[in-house]
Tab-separated table of C-alpha atoms in Angstrom:
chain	number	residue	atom	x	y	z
A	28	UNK	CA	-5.256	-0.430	-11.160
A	29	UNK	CA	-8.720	-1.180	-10.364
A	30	UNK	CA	-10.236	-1.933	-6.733
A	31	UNK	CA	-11.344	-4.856	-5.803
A	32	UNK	CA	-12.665	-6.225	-2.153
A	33	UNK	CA	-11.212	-9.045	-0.284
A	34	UNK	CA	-14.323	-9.834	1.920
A	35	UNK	CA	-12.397	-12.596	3.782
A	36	UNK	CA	-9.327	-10.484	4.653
A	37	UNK	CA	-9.923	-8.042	7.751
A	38	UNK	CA	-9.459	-4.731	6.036
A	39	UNK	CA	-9.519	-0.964	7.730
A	40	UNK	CA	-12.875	0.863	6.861
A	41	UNK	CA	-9.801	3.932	5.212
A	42	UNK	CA	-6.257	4.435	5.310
A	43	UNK	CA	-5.514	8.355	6.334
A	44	UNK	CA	-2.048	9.008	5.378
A	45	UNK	CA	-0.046	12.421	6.404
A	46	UNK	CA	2.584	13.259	3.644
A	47	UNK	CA	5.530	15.047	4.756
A	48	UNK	CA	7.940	12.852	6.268
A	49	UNK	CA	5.610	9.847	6.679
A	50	UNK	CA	4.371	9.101	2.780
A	51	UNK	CA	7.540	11.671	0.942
A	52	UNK	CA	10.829	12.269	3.006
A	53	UNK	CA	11.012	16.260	2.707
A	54	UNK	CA	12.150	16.873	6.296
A	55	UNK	CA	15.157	17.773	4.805
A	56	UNK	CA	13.942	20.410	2.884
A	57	UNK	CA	11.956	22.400	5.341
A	58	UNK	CA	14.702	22.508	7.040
A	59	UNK	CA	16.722	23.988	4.319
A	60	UNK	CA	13.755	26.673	3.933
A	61	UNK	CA	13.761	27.477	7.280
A	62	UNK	CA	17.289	27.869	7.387
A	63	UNK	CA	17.977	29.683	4.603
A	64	UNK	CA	14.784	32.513	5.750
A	65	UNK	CA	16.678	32.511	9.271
A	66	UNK	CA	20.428	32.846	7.691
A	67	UNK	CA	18.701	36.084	6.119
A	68	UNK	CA	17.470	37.781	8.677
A	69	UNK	CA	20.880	36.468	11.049
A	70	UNK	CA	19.399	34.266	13.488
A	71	UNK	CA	20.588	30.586	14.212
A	72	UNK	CA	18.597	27.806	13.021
A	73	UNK	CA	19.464	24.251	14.223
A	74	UNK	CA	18.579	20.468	14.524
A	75	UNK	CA	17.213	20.959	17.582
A	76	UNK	CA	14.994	24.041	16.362
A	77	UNK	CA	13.371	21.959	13.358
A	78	UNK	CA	12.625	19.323	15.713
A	79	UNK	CA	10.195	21.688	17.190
A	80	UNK	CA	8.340	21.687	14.653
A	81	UNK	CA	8.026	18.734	12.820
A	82	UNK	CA	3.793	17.768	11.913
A	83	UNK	CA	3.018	21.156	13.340
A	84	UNK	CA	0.851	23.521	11.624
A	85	UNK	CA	2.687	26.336	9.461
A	86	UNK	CA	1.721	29.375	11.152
A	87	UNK	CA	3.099	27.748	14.559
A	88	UNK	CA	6.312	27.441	12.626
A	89	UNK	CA	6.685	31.122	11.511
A	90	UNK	CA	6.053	32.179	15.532
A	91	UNK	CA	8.405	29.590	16.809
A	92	UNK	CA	10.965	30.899	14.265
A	93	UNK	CA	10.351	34.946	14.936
A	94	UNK	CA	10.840	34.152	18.477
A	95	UNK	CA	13.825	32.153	18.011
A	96	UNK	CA	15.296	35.518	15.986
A	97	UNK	CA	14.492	37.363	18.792
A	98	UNK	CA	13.442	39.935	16.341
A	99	UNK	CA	10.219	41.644	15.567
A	100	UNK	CA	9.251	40.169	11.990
A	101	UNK	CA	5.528	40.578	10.601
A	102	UNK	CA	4.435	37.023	10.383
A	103	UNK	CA	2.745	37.320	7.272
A	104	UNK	CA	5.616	38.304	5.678
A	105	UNK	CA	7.931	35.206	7.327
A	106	UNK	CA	5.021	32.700	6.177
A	107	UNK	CA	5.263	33.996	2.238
A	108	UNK	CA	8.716	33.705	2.508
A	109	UNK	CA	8.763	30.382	3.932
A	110	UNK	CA	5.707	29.170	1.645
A	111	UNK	CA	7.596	30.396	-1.693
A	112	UNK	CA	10.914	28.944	-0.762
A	113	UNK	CA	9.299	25.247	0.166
A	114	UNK	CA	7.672	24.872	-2.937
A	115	UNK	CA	10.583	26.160	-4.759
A	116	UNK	CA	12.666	23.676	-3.083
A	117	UNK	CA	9.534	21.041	-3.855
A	118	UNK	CA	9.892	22.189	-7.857
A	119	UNK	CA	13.651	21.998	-8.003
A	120	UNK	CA	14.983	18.992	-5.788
A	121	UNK	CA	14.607	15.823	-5.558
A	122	UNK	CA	11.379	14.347	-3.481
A	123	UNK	CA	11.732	11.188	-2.822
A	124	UNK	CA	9.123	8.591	-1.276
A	125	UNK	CA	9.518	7.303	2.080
A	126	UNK	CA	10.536	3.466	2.294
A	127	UNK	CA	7.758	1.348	1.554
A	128	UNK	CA	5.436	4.182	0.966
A	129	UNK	CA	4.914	3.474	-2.414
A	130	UNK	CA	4.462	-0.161	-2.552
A	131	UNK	CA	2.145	0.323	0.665
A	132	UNK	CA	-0.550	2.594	-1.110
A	133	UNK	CA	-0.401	-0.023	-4.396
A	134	UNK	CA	-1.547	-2.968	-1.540
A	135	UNK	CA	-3.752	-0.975	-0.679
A	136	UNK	CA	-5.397	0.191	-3.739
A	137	UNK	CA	-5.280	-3.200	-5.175
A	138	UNK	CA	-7.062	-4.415	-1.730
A	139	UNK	CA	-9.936	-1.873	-2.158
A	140	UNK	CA	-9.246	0.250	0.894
A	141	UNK	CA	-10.325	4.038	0.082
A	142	UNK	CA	-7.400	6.380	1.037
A	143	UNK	CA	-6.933	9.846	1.990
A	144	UNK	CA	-4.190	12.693	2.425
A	145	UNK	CA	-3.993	14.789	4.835
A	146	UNK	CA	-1.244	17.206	5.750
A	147	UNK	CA	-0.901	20.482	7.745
A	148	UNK	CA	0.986	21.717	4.914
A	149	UNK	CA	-1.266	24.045	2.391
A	150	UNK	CA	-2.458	23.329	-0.769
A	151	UNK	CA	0.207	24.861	-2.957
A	152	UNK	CA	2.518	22.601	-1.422
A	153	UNK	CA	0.581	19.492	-1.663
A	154	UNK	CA	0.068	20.248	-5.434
A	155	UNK	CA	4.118	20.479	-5.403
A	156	UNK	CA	4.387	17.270	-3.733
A	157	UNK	CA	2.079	15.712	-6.442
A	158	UNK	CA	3.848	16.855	-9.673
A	159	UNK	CA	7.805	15.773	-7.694
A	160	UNK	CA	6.469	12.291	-6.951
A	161	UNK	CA	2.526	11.301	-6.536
A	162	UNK	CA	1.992	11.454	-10.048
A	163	UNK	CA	4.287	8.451	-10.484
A	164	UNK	CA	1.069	6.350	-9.239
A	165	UNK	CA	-0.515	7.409	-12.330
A	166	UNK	CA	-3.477	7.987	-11.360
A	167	UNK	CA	-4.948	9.802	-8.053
A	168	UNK	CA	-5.394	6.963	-5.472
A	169	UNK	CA	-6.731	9.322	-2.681
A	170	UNK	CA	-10.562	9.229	-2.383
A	171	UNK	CA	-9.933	12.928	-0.812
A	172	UNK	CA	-6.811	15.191	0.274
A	173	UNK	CA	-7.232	17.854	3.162
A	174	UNK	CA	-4.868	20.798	3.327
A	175	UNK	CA	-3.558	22.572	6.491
A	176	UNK	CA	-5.282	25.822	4.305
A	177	UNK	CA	-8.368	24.385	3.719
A	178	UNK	CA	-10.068	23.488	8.233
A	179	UNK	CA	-10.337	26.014	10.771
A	180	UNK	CA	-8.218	23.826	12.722
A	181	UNK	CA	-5.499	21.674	11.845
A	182	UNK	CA	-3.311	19.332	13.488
A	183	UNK	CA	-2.922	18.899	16.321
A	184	UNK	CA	-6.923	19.091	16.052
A	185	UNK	CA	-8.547	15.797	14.761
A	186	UNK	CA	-10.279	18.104	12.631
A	187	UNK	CA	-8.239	17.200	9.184
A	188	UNK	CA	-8.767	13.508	10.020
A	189	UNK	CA	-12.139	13.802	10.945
A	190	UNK	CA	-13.015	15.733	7.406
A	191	UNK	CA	-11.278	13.171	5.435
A	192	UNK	CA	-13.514	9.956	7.073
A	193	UNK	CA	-16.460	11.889	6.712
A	194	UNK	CA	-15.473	12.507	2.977
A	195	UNK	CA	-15.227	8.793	2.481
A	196	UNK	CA	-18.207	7.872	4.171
A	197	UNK	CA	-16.855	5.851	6.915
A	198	UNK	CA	-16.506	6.177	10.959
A	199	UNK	CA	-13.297	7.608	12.161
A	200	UNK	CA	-12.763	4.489	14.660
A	201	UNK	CA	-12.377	2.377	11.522
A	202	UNK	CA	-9.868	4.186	10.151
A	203	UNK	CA	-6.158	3.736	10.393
A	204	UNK	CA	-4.155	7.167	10.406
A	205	UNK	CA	-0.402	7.144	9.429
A	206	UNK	CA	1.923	9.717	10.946
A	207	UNK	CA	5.429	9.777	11.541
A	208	UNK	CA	5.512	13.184	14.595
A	209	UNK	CA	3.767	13.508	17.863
A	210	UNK	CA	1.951	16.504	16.371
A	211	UNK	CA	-0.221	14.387	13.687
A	212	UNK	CA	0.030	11.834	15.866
A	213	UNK	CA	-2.281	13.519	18.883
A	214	UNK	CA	-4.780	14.537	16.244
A	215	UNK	CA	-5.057	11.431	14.898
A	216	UNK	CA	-5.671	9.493	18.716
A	217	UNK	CA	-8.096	12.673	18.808
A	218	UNK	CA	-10.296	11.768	15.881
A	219	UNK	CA	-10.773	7.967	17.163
A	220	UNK	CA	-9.200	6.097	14.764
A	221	UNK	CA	-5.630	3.870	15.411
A	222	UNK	CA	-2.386	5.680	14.905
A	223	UNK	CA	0.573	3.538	13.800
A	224	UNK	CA	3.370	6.023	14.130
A	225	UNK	CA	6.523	5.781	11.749
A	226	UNK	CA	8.709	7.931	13.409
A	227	UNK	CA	11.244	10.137	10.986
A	228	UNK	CA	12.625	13.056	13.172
A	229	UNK	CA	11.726	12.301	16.943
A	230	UNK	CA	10.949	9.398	18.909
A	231	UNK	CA	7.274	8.686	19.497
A	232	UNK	CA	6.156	6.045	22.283
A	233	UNK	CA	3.222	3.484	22.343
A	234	UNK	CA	0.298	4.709	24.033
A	235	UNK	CA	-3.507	3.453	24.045
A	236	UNK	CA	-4.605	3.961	20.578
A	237	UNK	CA	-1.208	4.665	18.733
A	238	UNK	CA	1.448	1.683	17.972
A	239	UNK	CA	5.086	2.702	16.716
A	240	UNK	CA	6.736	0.592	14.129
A	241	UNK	CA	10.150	1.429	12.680
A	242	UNK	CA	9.004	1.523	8.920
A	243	UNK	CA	6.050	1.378	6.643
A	244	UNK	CA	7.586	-1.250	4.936
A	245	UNK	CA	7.001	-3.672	7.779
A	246	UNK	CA	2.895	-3.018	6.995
A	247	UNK	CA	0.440	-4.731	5.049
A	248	UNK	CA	-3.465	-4.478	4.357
A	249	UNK	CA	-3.988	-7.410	6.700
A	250	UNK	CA	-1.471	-5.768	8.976
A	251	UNK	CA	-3.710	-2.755	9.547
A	252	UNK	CA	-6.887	-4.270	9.579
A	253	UNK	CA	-6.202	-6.676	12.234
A	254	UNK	CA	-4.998	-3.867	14.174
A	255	UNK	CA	-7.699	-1.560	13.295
A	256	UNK	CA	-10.524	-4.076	14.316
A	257	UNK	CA	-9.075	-5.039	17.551
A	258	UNK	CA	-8.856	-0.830	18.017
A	259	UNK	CA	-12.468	-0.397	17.039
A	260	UNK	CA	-13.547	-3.602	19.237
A	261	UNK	CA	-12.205	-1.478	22.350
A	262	UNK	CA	-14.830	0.809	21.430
């Protein structure tokens, strides 16, 4: 599908989307990882314990997890394990997109609005993501992707988003990020641009700089760049 410009429709300078549970529903499956790694080593791993978690970067998860065993475990080790299983649960189940997700990016592509991914999740995993259910696009849509592998500092950092608008070319206040946990959510507020927040494992209030909407499929192009130029107008 090629690009084209709508000059008279307000339009967001990029669109900077995360990717697990906000553009592909895999909450499930970390979960299951997690589980499964803690079930080994006979700890408890619950609800409540993913939800502390959710956006965060992975090597917050393995700590949070060894000190919910209450065992000494050499993190290293608990990240391979947890990095193997996810992308064997990526390569074996079923991804599937998050509502509206799909369609979204096609508006967008078809409105000429460059696009990026970025995720705290490393690269091996993103690559997993693409060959379950990015490919189905056809074509790579993202101008750039940014791995939680590849910046000295991921989320919560605005580093990842900041990377990505520079990669573009464009100012981080014109930018729109799209996250779905408080996590991505701070580092997006922290790199300027306007968070719209689809929630998919915690609640997430309003606050200056970040709207909540119950489902991507409730935006449009027009949507977001109305909102994004009344954000950058603050400015």
């Amino acid at each position: 599908m090629s690009r084209q410009k709508h000059p008279s429709v307000l339009l967001p300078g990029a669109v900077l989307f995360d990717m697990d549970g906000l553009l592909v529903e895999t909450e499930d499956l970390w979960y299951r990882a997690e589980r499964s790694i803690m079930q080994d080593i006979g700890a408890e791993w619950g609800p409540e314990h993913q939800g502390a978690l959710v956006g965060g970067p992975l090597e917050f998860a393995v700590a949070y997890m060894i000190e919910v065993s209450g065992q000494d475990h050499d993190p290293g080790v608990m990240l391979d394990r947890l990095m193997v299983e996810m992308e064997r649960l990526l390569r074996t189940e079923p991804v599937h997109w998050r509502p509206g997700a799909k369609a979204l990016v096609g508006a967008l592509e078809s409105h000429g609005v460059p696009m990026a991914l970025v995720s705290a999740s490393w690269r091996s995993l993103i690559e997993a993501v693409h060959d379950a259910v990015l490919h189905e696009l056809g074509h790579e849509v993202f101008v750039t992707t940014v791995a939680g592998d590849e910046v000295e500092r991921t989320k919560p950092f605005p580093d990842p988003y900041l990377l990505a608008a520079e990669r573009i070319g464009v100012d981080p206040r014109t930018c729109v990020v799209l996250e779905d946990s408080h996590t991505g959510s701070r580092a997006g507020v922290a790199s300027g641009a306007l968070v719209v927040a689809v929630p998919s494992f915690t609640a997430i209030e309003p606050a200056e700089g970040l709207l909540v909407v119950e489902s991507l499929e409730l935006l449009t192009p027009e949507l977001l760049g109305e909102w994004s130029q009344a954000w950058s107008n603050t400015g």
